[in-house]
mmCIF file of C-alpha atoms in Angstrom:
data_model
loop_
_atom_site.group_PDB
_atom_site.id
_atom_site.type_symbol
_atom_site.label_atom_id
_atom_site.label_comp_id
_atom_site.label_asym_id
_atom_site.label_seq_id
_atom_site.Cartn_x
_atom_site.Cartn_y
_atom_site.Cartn_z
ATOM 1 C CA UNK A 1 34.959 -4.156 9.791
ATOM 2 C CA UNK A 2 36.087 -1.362 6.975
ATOM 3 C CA UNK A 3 33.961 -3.530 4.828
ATOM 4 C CA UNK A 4 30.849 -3.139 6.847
ATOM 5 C CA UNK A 5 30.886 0.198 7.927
ATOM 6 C CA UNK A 6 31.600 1.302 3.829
ATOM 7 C CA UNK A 7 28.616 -0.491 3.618
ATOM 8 C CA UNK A 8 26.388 0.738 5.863
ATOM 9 C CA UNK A 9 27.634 4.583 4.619
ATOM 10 C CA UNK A 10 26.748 3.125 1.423
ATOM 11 C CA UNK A 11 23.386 2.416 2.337
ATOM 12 C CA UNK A 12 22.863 5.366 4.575
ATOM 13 C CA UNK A 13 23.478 7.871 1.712
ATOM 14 C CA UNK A 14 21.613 5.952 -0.600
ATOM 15 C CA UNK A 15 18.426 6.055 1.897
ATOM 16 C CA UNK A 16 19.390 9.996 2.584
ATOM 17 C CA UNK A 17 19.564 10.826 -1.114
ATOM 18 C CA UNK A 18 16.293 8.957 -2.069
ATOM 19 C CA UNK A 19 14.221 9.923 1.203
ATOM 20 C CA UNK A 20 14.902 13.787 0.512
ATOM 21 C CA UNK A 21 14.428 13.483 -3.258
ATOM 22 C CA UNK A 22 10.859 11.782 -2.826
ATOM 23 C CA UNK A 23 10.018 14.486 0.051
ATOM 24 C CA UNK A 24 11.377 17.037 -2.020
ATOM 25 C CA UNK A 25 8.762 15.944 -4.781
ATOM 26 C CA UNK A 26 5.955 14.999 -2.389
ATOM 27 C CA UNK A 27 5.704 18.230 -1.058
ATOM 28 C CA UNK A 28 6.547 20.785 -3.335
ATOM 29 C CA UNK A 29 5.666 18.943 -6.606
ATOM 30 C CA UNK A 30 3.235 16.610 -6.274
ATOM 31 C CA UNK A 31 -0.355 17.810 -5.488
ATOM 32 C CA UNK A 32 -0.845 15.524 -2.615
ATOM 33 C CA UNK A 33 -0.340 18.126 -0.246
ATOM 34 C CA UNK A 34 -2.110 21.138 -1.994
ATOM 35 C CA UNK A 35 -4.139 23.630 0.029
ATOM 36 C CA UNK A 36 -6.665 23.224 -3.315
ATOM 37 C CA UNK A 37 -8.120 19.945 -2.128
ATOM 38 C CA UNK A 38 -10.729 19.782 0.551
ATOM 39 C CA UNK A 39 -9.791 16.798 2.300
ATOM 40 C CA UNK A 40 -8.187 17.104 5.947
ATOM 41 C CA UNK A 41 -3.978 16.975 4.600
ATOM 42 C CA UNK A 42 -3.028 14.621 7.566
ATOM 43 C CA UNK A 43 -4.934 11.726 6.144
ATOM 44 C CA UNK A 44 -3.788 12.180 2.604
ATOM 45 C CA UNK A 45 -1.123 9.814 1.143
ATOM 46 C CA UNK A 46 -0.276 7.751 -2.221
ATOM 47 C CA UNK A 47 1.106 4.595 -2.852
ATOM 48 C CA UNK A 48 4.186 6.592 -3.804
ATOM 49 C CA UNK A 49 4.191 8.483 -0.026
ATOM 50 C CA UNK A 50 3.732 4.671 1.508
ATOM 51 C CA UNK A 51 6.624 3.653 -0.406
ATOM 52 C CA UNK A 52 8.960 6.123 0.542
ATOM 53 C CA UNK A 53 7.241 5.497 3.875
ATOM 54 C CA UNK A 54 8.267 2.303 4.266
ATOM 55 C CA UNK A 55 11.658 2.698 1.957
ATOM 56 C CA UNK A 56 12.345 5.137 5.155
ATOM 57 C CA UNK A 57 11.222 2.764 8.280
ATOM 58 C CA UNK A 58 12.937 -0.525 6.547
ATOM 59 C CA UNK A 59 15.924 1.660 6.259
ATOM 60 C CA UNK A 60 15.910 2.292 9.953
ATOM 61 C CA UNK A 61 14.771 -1.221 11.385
ATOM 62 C CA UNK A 62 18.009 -2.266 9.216
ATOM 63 C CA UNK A 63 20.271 0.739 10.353
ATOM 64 C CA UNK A 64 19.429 -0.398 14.126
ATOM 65 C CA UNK A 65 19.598 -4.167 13.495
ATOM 66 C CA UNK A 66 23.382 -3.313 12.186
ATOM 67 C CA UNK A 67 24.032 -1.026 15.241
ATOM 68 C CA UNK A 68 23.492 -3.895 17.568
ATOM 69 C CA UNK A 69 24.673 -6.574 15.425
ATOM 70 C CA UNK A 70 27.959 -4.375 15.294
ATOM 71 C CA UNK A 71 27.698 -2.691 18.821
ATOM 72 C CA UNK A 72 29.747 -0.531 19.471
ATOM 73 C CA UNK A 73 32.043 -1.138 16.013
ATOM 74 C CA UNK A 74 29.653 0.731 13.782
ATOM 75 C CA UNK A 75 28.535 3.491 16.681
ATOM 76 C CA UNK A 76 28.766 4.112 20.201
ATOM 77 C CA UNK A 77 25.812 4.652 22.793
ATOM 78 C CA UNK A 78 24.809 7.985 20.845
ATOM 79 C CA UNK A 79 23.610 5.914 18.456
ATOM 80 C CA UNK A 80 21.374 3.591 20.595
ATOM 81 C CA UNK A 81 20.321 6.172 22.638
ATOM 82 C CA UNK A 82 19.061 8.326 19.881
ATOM 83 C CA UNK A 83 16.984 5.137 18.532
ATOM 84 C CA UNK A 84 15.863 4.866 22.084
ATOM 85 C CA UNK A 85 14.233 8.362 22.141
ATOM 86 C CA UNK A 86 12.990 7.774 18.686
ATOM 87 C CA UNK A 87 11.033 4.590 19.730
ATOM 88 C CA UNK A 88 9.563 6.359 21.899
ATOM 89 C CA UNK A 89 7.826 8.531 18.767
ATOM 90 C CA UNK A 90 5.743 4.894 18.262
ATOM 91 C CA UNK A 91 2.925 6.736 20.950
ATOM 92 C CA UNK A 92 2.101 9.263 18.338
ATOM 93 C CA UNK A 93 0.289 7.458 16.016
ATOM 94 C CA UNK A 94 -2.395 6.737 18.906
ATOM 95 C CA UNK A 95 -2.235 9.877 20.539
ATOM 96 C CA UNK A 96 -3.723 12.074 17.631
ATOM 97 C CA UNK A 97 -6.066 9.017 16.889
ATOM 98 C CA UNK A 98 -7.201 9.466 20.292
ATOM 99 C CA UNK A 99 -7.882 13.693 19.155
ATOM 100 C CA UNK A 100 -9.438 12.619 16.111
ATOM 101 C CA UNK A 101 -12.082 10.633 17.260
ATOM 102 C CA UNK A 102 -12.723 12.581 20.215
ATOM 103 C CA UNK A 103 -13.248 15.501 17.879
ATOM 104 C CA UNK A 104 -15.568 13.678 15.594
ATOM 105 C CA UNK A 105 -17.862 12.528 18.475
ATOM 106 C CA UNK A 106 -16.655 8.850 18.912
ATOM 107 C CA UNK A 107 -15.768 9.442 22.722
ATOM 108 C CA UNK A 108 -18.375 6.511 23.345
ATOM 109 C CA UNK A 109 -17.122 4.567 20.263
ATOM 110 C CA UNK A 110 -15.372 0.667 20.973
ATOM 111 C CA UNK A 111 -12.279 2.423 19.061
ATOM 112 C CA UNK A 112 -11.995 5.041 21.385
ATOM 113 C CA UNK A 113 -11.417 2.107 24.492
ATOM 114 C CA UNK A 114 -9.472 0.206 21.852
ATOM 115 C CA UNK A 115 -7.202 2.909 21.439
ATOM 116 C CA UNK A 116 -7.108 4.073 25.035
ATOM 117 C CA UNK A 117 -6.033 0.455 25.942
ATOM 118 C CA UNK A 118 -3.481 0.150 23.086
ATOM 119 C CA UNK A 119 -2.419 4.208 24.316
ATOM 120 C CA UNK A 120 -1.873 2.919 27.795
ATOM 121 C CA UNK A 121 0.019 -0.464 26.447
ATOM 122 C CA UNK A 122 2.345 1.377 24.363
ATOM 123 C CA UNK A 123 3.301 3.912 26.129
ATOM 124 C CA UNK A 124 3.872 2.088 29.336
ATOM 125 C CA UNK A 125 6.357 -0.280 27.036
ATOM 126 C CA UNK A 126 7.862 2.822 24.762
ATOM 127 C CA UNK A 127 8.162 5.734 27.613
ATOM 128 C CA UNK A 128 8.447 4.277 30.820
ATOM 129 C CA UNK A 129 10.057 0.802 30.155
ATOM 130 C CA UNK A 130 11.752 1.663 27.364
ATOM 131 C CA UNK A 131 13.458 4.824 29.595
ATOM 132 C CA UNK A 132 14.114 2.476 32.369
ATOM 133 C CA UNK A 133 16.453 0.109 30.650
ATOM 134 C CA UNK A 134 18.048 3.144 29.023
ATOM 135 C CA UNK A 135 18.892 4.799 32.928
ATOM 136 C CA UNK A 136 20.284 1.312 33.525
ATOM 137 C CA UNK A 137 22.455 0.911 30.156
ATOM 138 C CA UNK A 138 23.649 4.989 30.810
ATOM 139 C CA UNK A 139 24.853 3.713 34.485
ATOM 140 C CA UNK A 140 26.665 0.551 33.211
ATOM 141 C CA UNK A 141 28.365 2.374 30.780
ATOM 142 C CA UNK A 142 29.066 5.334 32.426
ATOM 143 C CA UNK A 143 32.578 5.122 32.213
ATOM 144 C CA UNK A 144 32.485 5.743 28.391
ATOM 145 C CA UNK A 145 29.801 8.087 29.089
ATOM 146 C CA UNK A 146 31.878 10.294 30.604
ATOM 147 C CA UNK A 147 34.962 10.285 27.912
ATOM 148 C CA UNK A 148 32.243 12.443 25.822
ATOM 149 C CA UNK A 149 32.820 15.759 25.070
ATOM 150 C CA UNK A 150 31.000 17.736 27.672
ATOM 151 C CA UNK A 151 27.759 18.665 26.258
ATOM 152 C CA UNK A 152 27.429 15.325 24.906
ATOM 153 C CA UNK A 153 27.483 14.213 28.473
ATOM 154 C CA UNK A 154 25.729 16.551 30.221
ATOM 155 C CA UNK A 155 22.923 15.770 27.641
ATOM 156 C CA UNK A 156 22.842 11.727 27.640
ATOM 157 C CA UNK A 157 22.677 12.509 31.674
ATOM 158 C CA UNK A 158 19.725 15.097 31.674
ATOM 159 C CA UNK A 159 17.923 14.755 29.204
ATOM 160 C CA UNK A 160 16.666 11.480 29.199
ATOM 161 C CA UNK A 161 15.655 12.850 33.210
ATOM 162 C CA UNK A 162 13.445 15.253 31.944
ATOM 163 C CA UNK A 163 11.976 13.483 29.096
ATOM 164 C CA UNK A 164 11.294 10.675 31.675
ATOM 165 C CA UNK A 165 9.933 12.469 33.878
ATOM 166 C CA UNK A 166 7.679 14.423 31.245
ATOM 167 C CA UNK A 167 6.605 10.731 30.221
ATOM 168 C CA UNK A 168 5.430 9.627 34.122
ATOM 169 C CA UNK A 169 3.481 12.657 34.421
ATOM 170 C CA UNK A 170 1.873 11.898 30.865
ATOM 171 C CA UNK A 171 1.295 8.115 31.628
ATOM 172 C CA UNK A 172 -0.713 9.205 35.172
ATOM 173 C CA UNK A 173 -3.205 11.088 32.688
ATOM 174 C CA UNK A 174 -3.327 7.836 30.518
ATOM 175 C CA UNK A 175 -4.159 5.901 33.335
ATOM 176 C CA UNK A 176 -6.372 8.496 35.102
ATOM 177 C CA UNK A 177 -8.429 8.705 32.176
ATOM 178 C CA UNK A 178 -8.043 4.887 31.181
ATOM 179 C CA UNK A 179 -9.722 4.242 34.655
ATOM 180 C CA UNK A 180 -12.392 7.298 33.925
ATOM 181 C CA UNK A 181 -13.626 5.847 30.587
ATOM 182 C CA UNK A 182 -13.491 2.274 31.395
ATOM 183 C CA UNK A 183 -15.093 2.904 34.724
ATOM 184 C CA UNK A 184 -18.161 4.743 32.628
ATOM 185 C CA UNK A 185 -18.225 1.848 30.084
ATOM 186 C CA UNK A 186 -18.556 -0.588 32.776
ATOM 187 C CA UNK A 187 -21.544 1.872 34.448
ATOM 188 C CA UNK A 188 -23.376 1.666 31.329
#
């Protein structure tokens, strides 16, 4: 197990010294992100930014494939629950779609449903589901949970609460307006 967990360091360092060198450079060395060009600096990237991109997510798919491959050898609950709430960050990408086209005018556009349906698919799998089998893996293992420090378990045991909660009350205004704009499609 010494072995594996050297090796996984290894490989975490490596990823942590390469990811901040490349953001280092991409943002206050390259011109990628310079206020001088005219086009909108969220869509901007290079094929260097997609590589360190996906250097970065490979790392992590590979991190939490070892995590449960190991479980709990190379890290306790923390760990998954941390990767939990961080799946959860797989909404964003159609969220500010979602603002982007409906402040270019493509409300009525098939992307806008397309994204609205894929909005309403992921985040009922990522934030509600997701959070539902984490409540049940925090009561299984609640015994360990509660040989944390004190913080630490105060936190795994509210937090989650409030996020989920946070993440119902978004998902009702998914829905709500999932049922407003198909409802109008299906007028017209």
């Amino acid at each position: 197990m010494k072995k594996i967990e050297w090796n996984n360091r290894g490989m975490s360092t490596v990823h942590a010294v390469f990811i901040t060198m490349m953001s280092v450079y991409l943002v206050f060395l390259s011109d990628l992100f310079s206020d001088q060009l005219d086009d909108p600096v969220t869509f901007r990237s290079s094929h260097l930014s997609n590589f360190t991109l996906g250097v970065s997510v490979g790392y992590f798919i590979a991190d939490l494939a070892m995590i449960f491959w190991f479980y709990p050898s190379l890290g306790g609950m923390e760990y998954l629950y941390t990767y939990t709430f961080l799946i959860s960050e797989t909404t964003t990408p159609g969220i500010n779609l979602r603002w982007f086209l409906d402040v270019a005018g493509k409300k009525n556009s098939k992307a806008y449903i397309v994204n609205g349906v894929a909005m309403f698919v992921t985040w009922l799998m990522v934030r509600i589901v997701l959070f539902i089998y984490l409540f049940y893996h925090i009561l299984t293992n609640y015994d360990q949970v509660k040989q944390m420090d004190t913080f630490a378990c105060v936190l795994i045991s509210v937090a989650p609460i409030i996020l989920f909660t946070m993440n119902v009350i978004w998902f009702s205004k998914i829905v709500k307006g999932l049922k407003k704009t198909l409802a109008k499609r299906h007028a017209e």
